Coordinates of C-alpha atoms and ligand atoms in Angstrom, one line a residue:
M10 CA -97.9 -12.0 94.9
K11 CA -96.4 -13.7 91.8
I12 CA -97.9 -12.3 88.6
T13 CA -98.5 -15.0 85.9
K14 CA -101.3 -13.4 83.9
I15 CA -101.6 -9.8 82.6
C16 CA -104.2 -8.2 80.5
C17 CA -103.7 -4.9 78.8
I18 CA -106.7 -2.9 77.5
G19 CA -105.6 -0.9 74.5
A20 CA -103.4 -2.2 71.7
G21 CA -102.1 1.1 70.5
Y22 CA -98.7 2.8 70.4
V23 CA -98.1 2.2 74.1
G24 CA -100.1 -1.0 74.9
G25 CA -98.6 -3.0 71.9
P26 CA -94.9 -2.3 72.3
T27 CA -95.0 -2.2 76.2
M28 CA -96.7 -5.5 76.5
A29 CA -94.6 -7.1 73.8
V30 CA -91.5 -6.2 75.8
I31 CA -93.0 -7.5 79.1
A32 CA -93.9 -10.7 77.3
Q33 CA -90.4 -11.1 75.8
K34 CA -88.6 -10.5 79.1
C35 CA -91.0 -12.5 81.3
P36 CA -91.7 -15.7 79.5
D37 CA -93.5 -17.1 82.5
I38 CA -96.2 -14.4 82.4
T39 CA -99.0 -14.7 79.9
V40 CA -99.8 -11.3 78.5
T41 CA -103.0 -10.7 76.5
V42 CA -103.5 -7.3 74.8
V43 CA -107.1 -6.5 74.0
D44 CA -108.8 -3.8 72.0
I45 CA -112.2 -3.1 70.7
N46 CA -110.7 -2.2 67.3
Q47 CA -110.9 -5.5 65.4
A48 CA -108.7 -4.3 62.5
R49 CA -105.9 -3.3 64.9
I50 CA -106.0 -6.7 66.6
D51 CA -106.0 -8.5 63.3
A52 CA -102.9 -6.4 62.3
W53 CA -101.1 -7.4 65.5
N54 CA -101.9 -11.0 64.7
G55 CA -101.0 -10.7 61.0
E56 CA -98.4 -13.0 59.4
D57 CA -96.6 -10.0 57.9
L58 CA -94.5 -8.4 60.6
D59 CA -93.8 -5.4 58.3
K60 CA -97.5 -4.6 58.7
L61 CA -97.9 -4.4 62.5
P62 CA -100.2 -1.4 63.4
V63 CA -97.3 0.4 65.0
Y64 CA -94.0 0.9 63.2
E65 CA -91.1 0.9 65.7
P66 CA -87.6 -0.2 64.9
G67 CA -87.0 -3.6 66.5
L68 CA -90.6 -4.2 67.4
D69 CA -91.1 -6.9 64.7
K70 CA -88.3 -9.1 66.4
V71 CA -89.8 -8.7 69.9
V72 CA -93.3 -9.6 68.6
A73 CA -91.9 -12.5 66.6
E74 CA -90.2 -14.0 69.7
A75 CA -93.2 -13.7 72.1
R76 CA -96.3 -13.8 70.0
G77 CA -98.1 -17.1 70.3
R78 CA -95.8 -18.2 73.1
N79 CA -96.9 -15.9 76.0
L80 CA -98.1 -12.8 74.0
F81 CA -101.6 -12.8 72.6
F82 CA -103.8 -10.1 70.9
S83 CA -107.6 -10.5 71.2
T84 CA -110.9 -8.6 71.1
D85 CA -112.3 -10.8 73.8
V86 CA -111.9 -8.1 76.5
N87 CA -114.0 -9.6 79.2
K88 CA -112.3 -13.0 79.1
A89 CA -108.8 -11.5 79.2
I90 CA -109.8 -9.2 82.2
D91 CA -111.3 -12.0 84.2
E92 CA -108.3 -14.4 83.7
A93 CA -105.7 -11.8 84.6
Q94 CA -104.4 -10.8 88.1
M95 CA -103.2 -7.5 86.8
V96 CA -105.0 -5.3 84.3
F97 CA -103.3 -2.4 82.5
I98 CA -105.4 0.4 81.2
S99 CA -103.6 1.8 78.1
V100 CA -106.3 3.5 76.2
N101 CA -106.3 6.9 74.6
T102 CA -106.8 10.0 76.7
P103 CA -107.1 12.8 74.1
T104 CA -108.0 16.4 74.7
K105 CA -111.8 16.9 75.0
T106 CA -113.5 18.1 71.9
Y107 CA -116.9 19.0 73.5
G108 CA -118.5 20.4 76.6
E109 CA -116.8 21.5 79.8
G110 CA -113.0 21.7 79.4
K111 CA -113.3 21.5 75.6
G112 CA -109.9 21.9 73.9
M113 CA -108.1 21.7 77.3
A114 CA -109.1 18.9 79.6
A115 CA -108.3 15.2 79.0
D116 CA -111.3 13.2 77.8
L117 CA -111.5 10.3 80.3
K118 CA -114.5 8.6 78.6
W119 CA -112.4 5.6 77.5
V120 CA -110.7 5.2 80.9
E121 CA -114.0 5.3 82.7
L122 CA -115.4 2.7 80.3
C123 CA -112.4 0.5 81.1
A124 CA -113.0 0.8 84.8
R125 CA -116.6 -0.1 84.4
Q126 CA -115.7 -3.1 82.2
I127 CA -113.1 -4.3 84.6
A128 CA -115.6 -4.1 87.4
A129 CA -118.2 -6.0 85.4
A130 CA -116.0 -8.7 84.0
S131 CA -114.0 -9.5 87.2
T132 CA -114.8 -12.6 89.2
S133 CA -111.7 -12.2 91.4
D134 CA -109.6 -9.4 93.0
K135 CA -107.4 -7.4 90.6
I136 CA -104.5 -5.0 90.5
V137 CA -105.5 -2.3 88.1
V138 CA -102.6 -0.3 86.6
E139 CA -103.0 3.1 85.0
K140 CA -100.7 3.1 82.0
S141 CA -102.5 5.8 80.2
T142 CA -101.4 9.4 80.9
L143 CA -104.0 10.8 83.3
P144 CA -104.8 14.0 85.2
V145 CA -103.6 13.9 88.7
R146 CA -106.2 12.4 91.0
T147 CA -107.8 10.2 88.3
A148 CA -107.0 7.1 90.4
Q149 CA -109.6 8.2 92.8
A150 CA -112.3 8.2 90.1
V151 CA -111.1 4.8 88.9
K152 CA -111.2 3.5 92.5
D153 CA -114.7 4.9 93.1
I154 CA -116.1 3.2 90.0
L155 CA -114.4 -0.2 90.8
D156 CA -115.4 -0.1 94.5
N157 CA -119.0 0.8 93.7
T158 CA -119.6 -1.5 90.7
G159 CA -117.2 -4.3 91.3
G160 CA -119.5 -6.6 93.2
G161 CA -117.4 -6.8 96.3
R162 CA -114.1 -7.7 94.6
K163 CA -111.0 -5.9 95.9
F164 CA -109.1 -3.6 93.5
Q165 CA -105.7 -2.0 94.1
I166 CA -105.0 0.9 91.8
L167 CA -101.5 1.6 90.7
S168 CA -100.1 4.4 88.5
N169 CA -97.4 3.3 86.1
P170 CA -97.0 6.0 83.5
E171 CA -95.1 5.3 80.3
F172 CA -92.1 7.4 79.3
L173 CA -91.2 5.8 76.0
A174 CA -90.8 8.0 73.0
E175 CA -92.0 6.9 69.6
G176 CA -89.3 5.8 67.1
T177 CA -87.2 4.5 70.0
A178 CA -90.0 2.7 71.9
V179 CA -88.3 -0.7 72.0
E180 CA -84.9 0.6 73.1
D181 CA -86.6 2.9 75.7
L182 CA -88.6 -0.1 77.0
L183 CA -85.6 -2.4 77.2
A184 CA -83.4 0.2 79.0
P185 CA -85.6 2.8 80.6
D186 CA -84.1 5.7 82.5
R187 CA -86.6 4.8 85.2
V188 CA -89.8 3.0 85.7
L189 CA -92.3 4.8 87.9
I190 CA -94.9 3.1 90.1
G191 CA -97.3 4.9 92.4
G192 CA -99.6 3.2 94.8
D193 CA -101.5 3.4 98.0
P194 CA -99.2 3.7 101.1
G195 CA -101.1 1.0 103.1
P196 CA -99.9 -2.7 103.2
E197 CA -102.2 -3.9 100.4
G198 CA -101.1 -1.0 98.2
Q199 CA -97.4 -1.8 99.0
E200 CA -98.0 -5.5 98.1
A201 CA -99.5 -4.4 94.7
I202 CA -96.6 -2.1 94.1
E203 CA -94.2 -5.0 94.9
A204 CA -96.0 -7.3 92.5
L205 CA -95.5 -4.8 89.6
V206 CA -91.9 -4.0 90.7
S207 CA -91.2 -7.8 90.3
V208 CA -92.5 -7.8 86.7
Y209 CA -90.1 -5.0 85.7
A210 CA -87.3 -6.3 87.8
A211 CA -87.0 -9.2 85.3
W212 CA -84.9 -6.8 83.2
V213 CA -84.8 -3.3 84.8
P214 CA -82.2 -2.7 87.6
R215 CA -84.0 -2.2 90.9
E216 CA -82.5 1.2 91.5
R217 CA -84.2 2.4 88.3
I218 CA -87.7 1.4 89.6
L219 CA -89.0 4.3 91.5
T220 CA -92.0 4.0 93.8
T221 CA -94.0 7.0 95.0
N222 CA -97.5 7.8 96.2
I223 CA -100.1 7.6 93.5
W224 CA -100.6 11.4 93.0
S225 CA -96.9 12.0 92.6
S226 CA -96.8 9.3 90.0
E227 CA -99.7 10.7 88.0
L228 CA -98.4 14.3 88.2
S229 CA -94.8 13.3 87.3
K230 CA -95.9 12.1 83.9
L231 CA -97.6 15.4 83.0
T232 CA -94.6 17.2 84.5
A233 CA -92.0 15.2 82.5
N234 CA -93.8 16.0 79.2
A235 CA -94.2 19.6 80.1
F236 CA -90.5 20.0 80.9
L237 CA -89.5 18.3 77.6
A238 CA -91.8 20.3 75.5
Q239 CA -90.7 23.5 77.3
R240 CA -87.1 22.8 76.2
V241 CA -88.2 22.5 72.6
S242 CA -90.2 25.8 72.8
S243 CA -87.3 27.4 74.5
I244 CA -84.8 26.5 71.8
N245 CA -87.3 27.4 69.1
A246 CA -87.7 30.8 70.7
I247 CA -84.0 31.3 70.6
S248 CA -84.0 30.1 66.9
E249 CA -86.1 33.2 66.0
L250 CA -83.7 35.4 67.9
C251 CA -80.7 33.7 66.0
E252 CA -82.3 34.5 62.7
Q253 CA -82.4 38.1 63.5
T254 CA -79.0 38.4 65.1
G255 CA -76.5 36.3 63.1
A256 CA -76.1 33.7 65.9
D257 CA -76.5 30.1 64.9
V258 CA -79.0 28.1 66.9
T259 CA -77.1 24.8 66.5
E260 CA -74.0 26.4 67.9
V261 CA -75.9 28.0 70.7
A262 CA -77.5 24.7 71.5
R263 CA -74.1 23.0 71.6
A264 CA -72.7 25.7 73.7
I265 CA -75.4 25.7 76.4
G266 CA -75.8 21.9 76.2
A267 CA -72.2 21.4 77.2
D268 CA -73.2 22.8 80.6
S269 CA -73.8 19.6 82.6
R270 CA -76.7 21.4 84.4
I271 CA -78.5 22.0 81.1
G272 CA -77.4 18.9 79.2
P273 CA -77.3 18.4 75.4
K274 CA -80.5 16.5 74.8
F275 CA -83.8 17.9 73.5
L276 CA -82.2 21.1 72.2
K277 CA -82.9 20.7 68.5
A278 CA -84.7 23.7 67.0
S279 CA -87.5 22.5 64.7
V280 CA -90.6 23.4 62.9
G281 CA -92.4 22.8 66.2
F282 CA -93.1 19.8 68.3
G283 CA -95.9 17.4 67.4
G284 CA -97.0 14.0 68.6
S285 CA -100.1 12.9 70.4
C286 CA -99.0 13.9 73.9
F287 CA -97.0 17.1 74.5
Q288 CA -99.8 19.5 73.6
K289 CA -102.5 17.4 75.2
D290 CA -100.7 16.8 78.4
I291 CA -99.7 20.5 78.8
L292 CA -103.2 21.7 78.0
N293 CA -104.4 19.2 80.6
M294 CA -102.0 20.6 83.2
V295 CA -103.1 24.1 82.3
Y296 CA -106.7 23.1 82.8
I297 CA -106.0 21.5 86.1
S298 CA -104.1 24.5 87.4
R299 CA -106.9 26.8 86.3
S300 CA -109.4 24.6 88.1
Y301 CA -107.4 25.1 91.3
G302 CA -107.3 28.9 90.7
L303 CA -103.6 28.8 89.9
T304 CA -103.6 31.4 87.2
E305 CA -99.9 32.2 87.0
V306 CA -99.0 28.5 86.9
A307 CA -101.5 27.9 84.1
D308 CA -100.3 30.9 82.1
Y309 CA -96.7 29.9 82.5
W310 CA -97.2 26.4 81.0
E311 CA -99.7 27.7 78.3
Q312 CA -96.9 29.8 76.9
V313 CA -95.1 26.6 75.8
I314 CA -98.0 25.8 73.5
K315 CA -98.3 29.3 72.2
M316 CA -94.6 29.4 71.3
N317 CA -95.0 26.1 69.5
D318 CA -98.0 27.4 67.5
H319 CA -96.0 30.5 66.7
Q320 CA -93.1 28.4 65.4
K321 CA -95.3 26.3 63.0
A322 CA -97.0 29.5 61.7
R323 CA -93.7 31.2 61.3
F324 CA -92.3 28.4 59.2
A325 CA -95.2 28.6 56.8
K326 CA -95.1 32.4 56.7
N327 CA -91.4 32.3 55.9
I328 CA -92.0 30.0 52.9
I329 CA -94.6 32.4 51.6
K330 CA -92.4 35.4 52.1
S331 CA -89.4 33.8 50.4
L332 CA -91.5 32.9 47.4
Y333 CA -92.2 36.5 46.8
N334 CA -95.3 36.7 49.0
T335 CA -97.4 34.3 46.9
V336 CA -97.5 30.6 46.7
N337 CA -100.7 30.4 44.7
G338 CA -100.4 27.5 42.2
K339 CA -96.8 26.9 43.3
K340 CA -95.6 23.4 43.9
I341 CA -94.2 23.0 47.4
T342 CA -92.8 19.6 48.2
F343 CA -92.9 18.3 51.8
L344 CA -90.3 15.8 52.7
G345 CA -91.8 14.1 55.8
W346 CA -95.2 14.1 57.3
A347 CA -94.7 12.0 60.5
F348 CA -94.3 14.1 63.7
K349 CA -90.7 12.8 64.1
K350 CA -88.5 10.2 62.3
D351 CA -88.8 6.5 62.7
T352 CA -92.5 6.4 63.3
N353 CA -95.6 6.2 61.1
D354 CA -97.5 8.4 63.7
T355 CA -98.7 11.7 62.4
R356 CA -100.8 12.9 65.4
E357 CA -100.4 16.7 65.8
S358 CA -97.5 16.6 63.3
A359 CA -96.3 20.2 62.5
A360 CA -96.6 19.2 58.8
I361 CA -100.4 19.2 59.1
Y362 CA -100.5 22.8 60.3
V363 CA -97.9 24.0 57.9
A364 CA -99.8 22.4 55.0
D365 CA -103.1 23.9 56.1
H366 CA -101.5 27.3 56.2
L367 CA -100.1 27.0 52.7
I368 CA -103.3 25.5 51.3
N369 CA -105.1 28.6 52.6
E370 CA -102.8 30.4 50.2
Q371 CA -103.7 28.0 47.4
A372 CA -100.3 26.3 47.2
Q373 CA -100.0 22.9 45.5
I374 CA -98.5 20.6 48.1
T375 CA -96.8 17.3 47.2
V376 CA -95.9 15.1 50.1
Y377 CA -93.4 12.2 50.4
D378 CA -92.9 10.4 53.7
P379 CA -91.2 7.0 53.8
K380 CA -93.7 5.5 56.3
V381 CA -97.0 7.5 56.0
S382 CA -99.7 6.5 53.6
E383 CA -101.8 8.7 51.3
E384 CA -105.0 7.9 53.2
K385 CA -103.4 8.9 56.5
I386 CA -102.3 12.3 55.1
Y387 CA -105.7 13.0 53.6
A388 CA -107.4 11.9 56.9
D389 CA -105.1 14.3 58.9
L390 CA -106.1 17.2 56.7
E391 CA -109.8 16.3 56.8
Y392 CA -109.7 16.0 60.5
L393 CA -108.9 19.8 60.7
N394 CA -112.3 20.4 59.2
T395 CA -111.1 23.5 57.4
R396 CA -112.0 22.4 53.8
S397 CA -113.7 19.7 51.8
P398 CA -112.1 16.4 50.9
E399 CA -112.3 17.3 47.2
E400 CA -110.4 20.5 47.8
I401 CA -107.8 18.7 49.8
R402 CA -107.3 16.1 47.0
R403 CA -107.1 18.9 44.4
L404 CA -104.4 20.8 46.3
V405 CA -102.4 18.0 48.0
K406 CA -100.7 15.1 46.1
V407 CA -98.9 12.2 47.8
V408 CA -96.2 10.4 46.0
Y409 CA -94.0 7.5 47.0
D410 CA -90.7 8.5 45.4
P411 CA -88.8 11.5 46.7
Y412 CA -87.2 12.5 43.4
E413 CA -90.6 12.5 41.7
A414 CA -91.9 14.5 44.6
C415 CA -89.3 17.3 44.0
L416 CA -89.7 17.4 40.2
D417 CA -90.7 20.9 39.1
A418 CA -91.1 22.1 42.7
H419 CA -90.6 25.8 43.5
A420 CA -89.6 24.8 47.0
V421 CA -88.8 21.8 49.1
A422 CA -89.6 21.9 52.8
I423 CA -88.2 19.3 55.3
L424 CA -90.9 18.6 57.9
T425 CA -89.5 15.4 59.5
E426 CA -85.9 14.5 60.2
W427 CA -85.8 11.1 58.4
D428 CA -82.2 10.0 58.0
E429 CA -82.7 9.2 54.4
F430 CA -83.3 12.8 53.5
V431 CA -79.7 13.7 54.3
D432 CA -78.4 11.0 51.9
Y433 CA -80.4 12.1 48.9
D434 CA -78.7 13.3 45.8
W435 CA -79.3 17.0 46.3
Q436 CA -77.6 18.0 43.1
R437 CA -80.2 15.8 41.2
I438 CA -83.0 17.4 43.2
Y439 CA -81.7 20.9 42.5
E440 CA -81.6 20.2 38.8
A441 CA -85.1 18.9 38.8
M442 CA -86.6 21.9 40.6
L443 CA -87.8 25.2 39.2
K444 CA -85.4 28.1 39.7
P445 CA -84.7 29.8 41.9
A446 CA -84.8 26.6 43.9
K447 CA -85.6 27.0 47.6
V448 CA -85.1 24.6 50.4
F449 CA -86.7 25.2 53.8
D450 CA -85.0 22.9 56.3
G451 CA -87.5 22.7 59.2
R452 CA -85.2 20.3 61.0
N453 CA -81.8 21.7 60.4
I454 CA -80.5 18.4 59.1
L455 CA -79.1 19.2 55.6
P456 CA -75.6 20.2 54.9
H457 CA -76.4 23.8 54.2
E458 CA -73.0 24.9 53.1
E459 CA -72.8 22.0 50.6
L460 CA -76.1 22.8 49.1
R461 CA -75.1 26.4 48.7
T462 CA -71.9 25.4 47.0
M463 CA -73.5 22.9 44.6
A464 CA -76.1 25.5 43.6
S465 CA -75.7 29.1 44.2
A466 CA -79.5 29.5 44.0
Y467 CA -79.8 27.9 47.4
S468 CA -79.5 31.2 49.1
P469 CA -78.8 31.8 52.8
S470 CA -82.2 33.2 53.5
E471 CA -83.8 29.9 52.5
R472 CA -82.4 28.2 55.6
Q473 CA -84.6 28.5 58.5
Y474 CA -82.9 28.2 61.8
S475 CA -79.3 29.1 61.3
N476 CA -77.4 31.6 59.3
Y477 CA -73.9 31.0 58.1
Ligands
NAI689 N1 -98.1 7.4 72.1 C1 -97.1 7.5 72.9 O1 -95.9 7.5 72.6 C2 -97.3 7.6 74.4 C3 -98.6 7.6 74.9 N2 -98.9 7.7 76.2 C4 -100.2 7.6 76.8 O2 -100.7 6.3 76.6 C5 -102.1 6.3 76.4 C6 -102.4 5.5 75.1 O3 -101.8 6.2 74.0 P1 -101.6 5.5 72.6 O4 -101.2 4.0 72.8 O5 -100.7 6.4 71.8 O6 -103.1 5.5 72.1 P2 -103.7 4.7 70.8 O7 -104.9 5.5 70.4 O8 -102.6 4.3 69.9 O9 -104.3 3.4 71.5 C7 -105.3 3.3 72.3 C8 -106.1 2.0 72.0 O10 -107.1 1.8 73.0 C9 -108.3 1.3 72.4 N3 -109.4 1.4 73.3 C10 -110.0 2.6 73.7 N4 -111.0 2.3 74.5 C11 -111.1 1.0 74.7 C12 -111.9 0.1 75.5 N5 -112.9 0.6 76.2 N6 -111.7 -1.2 75.4 C13 -110.7 -1.7 74.6 N7 -109.8 -0.9 73.9 C14 -110.1 0.4 73.9 C15 -108.4 2.0 71.1 O11 -109.2 1.3 70.2 C16 -106.9 2.1 70.7 O12 -106.5 1.1 69.8 C17 -102.5 7.7 76.3 O13 -103.0 8.1 77.6 C18 -101.2 8.5 76.0 O14 -101.2 9.8 76.6 C19 -97.8 7.6 77.1 C20 -96.5 7.6 76.7 C21 -96.2 7.5 75.3
UGA690 O1 -96.1 10.8 76.6 C1 -95.7 10.6 75.5 O2 -96.4 10.4 74.5 C2 -94.2 10.7 75.2 O3 -94.0 12.0 74.6 C3 -92.6 12.2 74.2 O4 -92.3 11.3 73.2 P1 -92.7 11.5 71.7 O5 -93.8 12.5 71.6 O6 -93.0 10.1 71.1 O7 -91.4 12.0 70.9 P2 -90.3 13.1 71.3 O8 -89.0 12.5 70.9 O9 -90.4 13.5 72.7 O10 -90.6 14.3 70.3 C4 -91.8 15.0 70.4 C5 -91.7 16.2 69.4 O11 -90.7 17.1 69.8 C6 -89.9 17.3 68.7 N1 -88.5 17.6 69.2 C7 -87.9 16.8 70.1 C8 -86.7 17.1 70.5 C9 -86.0 18.2 70.1 O12 -84.8 18.5 70.5 N2 -86.6 19.0 69.2 C10 -87.9 18.8 68.7 O13 -88.4 19.5 67.9 C11 -90.0 16.0 67.9 O14 -89.6 16.2 66.5 C12 -91.4 15.7 68.0 O15 -92.2 16.4 67.1 C13 -91.7 12.0 75.4 O16 -90.3 12.2 74.9 C14 -91.9 10.6 76.0 O17 -91.0 10.5 77.1 C15 -93.3 10.5 76.4 O18 -93.5 9.2 76.9

């Protein structure tokens, strides 16, 4: 089947960039991205490409090329579903905050709503593609709903999880390591798989398009995120050991990464991983394992999260300890709030939890992030529900100039590895800070030796994850 019309439900961090790239690479396919969030759709349609709802390097150019040609953003969900041959579900699947599985299971409310809406809006047969990250066997639930409420239309369900990382979404989409498509083994399932393979084959080499059964595809996505997060927790565990023993975690990472079986990527010690997915997907896997009675499997993966929580808390405790066991009334400057560089996304960012810990101790936090707004930072802290909006505004200030942020600070903490932080005039920052000036490099990006030379007050104990 030749696909000429695609609808994608969900215009978020995945739906927006993924569909923009499909539209750019397949000019003969009309791609309509729909969302119930009017403001988000308006922003996707906005004149100013600097204000797209998702900040990703290179995304503005892709959108500029395809939008209005064969890429459209709309809130008319039913119309877009009905017109399409293939409907992607790319809605949020956060951790449940209520009821059975609270704090562990994925909340599939929005996915189920999509399935019901697809069933109700379709006047012809459809291929429905799970793009959201879902618990293994969700396709069965989606199929049940479609088959029982779809008025006799035929639906083929495919799983096509997304592996892009934020900050590099466009390059990941343009040159993916692999595209994964899972589907039903029968002839109709295979035909649906082939239809989606042909879409990607417009720019992805065929040998990089993997096809599997649907359960393998669903589970591979959770497994990939669990393995990646596990590497970060593993190197972070080693960072604590390095701090006690005189080993340098950067050197250890380089040494082990040179082993081709281990490989050099994803071995950067940090203040802890963040982002909307690692924690949620591992918790989901832990929940699924427990539900099958697989206690050891569940406990094994849960440890990745526990180590990450430990790393975030450890960073905050280290700041307090180094500032003579009290941060009450002290100005601590956060450089970075996003969960990683080159994104405006702050979901589950380590900065939120470190800030919360320090605010408990009545620290005065000043935040500078090149891409995150004041409203977002306050909203992140309010979402924790640990204190009133008034108290948050009293203890946390957001500024848009890094040098102003560091003025009269007792300590500067690097929470995100933005490239620009490395290029700052650190002599100037040192001079503007209160003495003894402390720098806590939660990303290990600064030239520590240079800092120590330029100002003897930058003492070795102030550096978190290596000791020269
Ligand atoms: N953010 C990321 O980098 C990655 C996310 N994923 C997965 O992709 C899925 C989506 O994630 P994001 O794009 O980050 O989420 P997001 O929250 O940025 O976007 C989801 C969008 O879906 C919309 N939506 C929800 N229910 C809807 C409905 N019934 N009808 C129309 N629109 C609806 C929301 O308004 C929102 O704009 C999740 O399952 C996530 O785990 C997978 C790979 C990478
Ligand atoms: O399912 C998802 O949402 C996505 O999750 C991650 O992508 P993302 O969270 O956008 O970003 P990563 O580059 O994986 O970083 C995640 C977190 O780990 C941290 N990290 C990463 C690598 C590292 O070596 N050290 C480290 O602390 C980052 O700073 C960040 O906080 C995966 O890399 C993607 O393949 C996946 O599609």
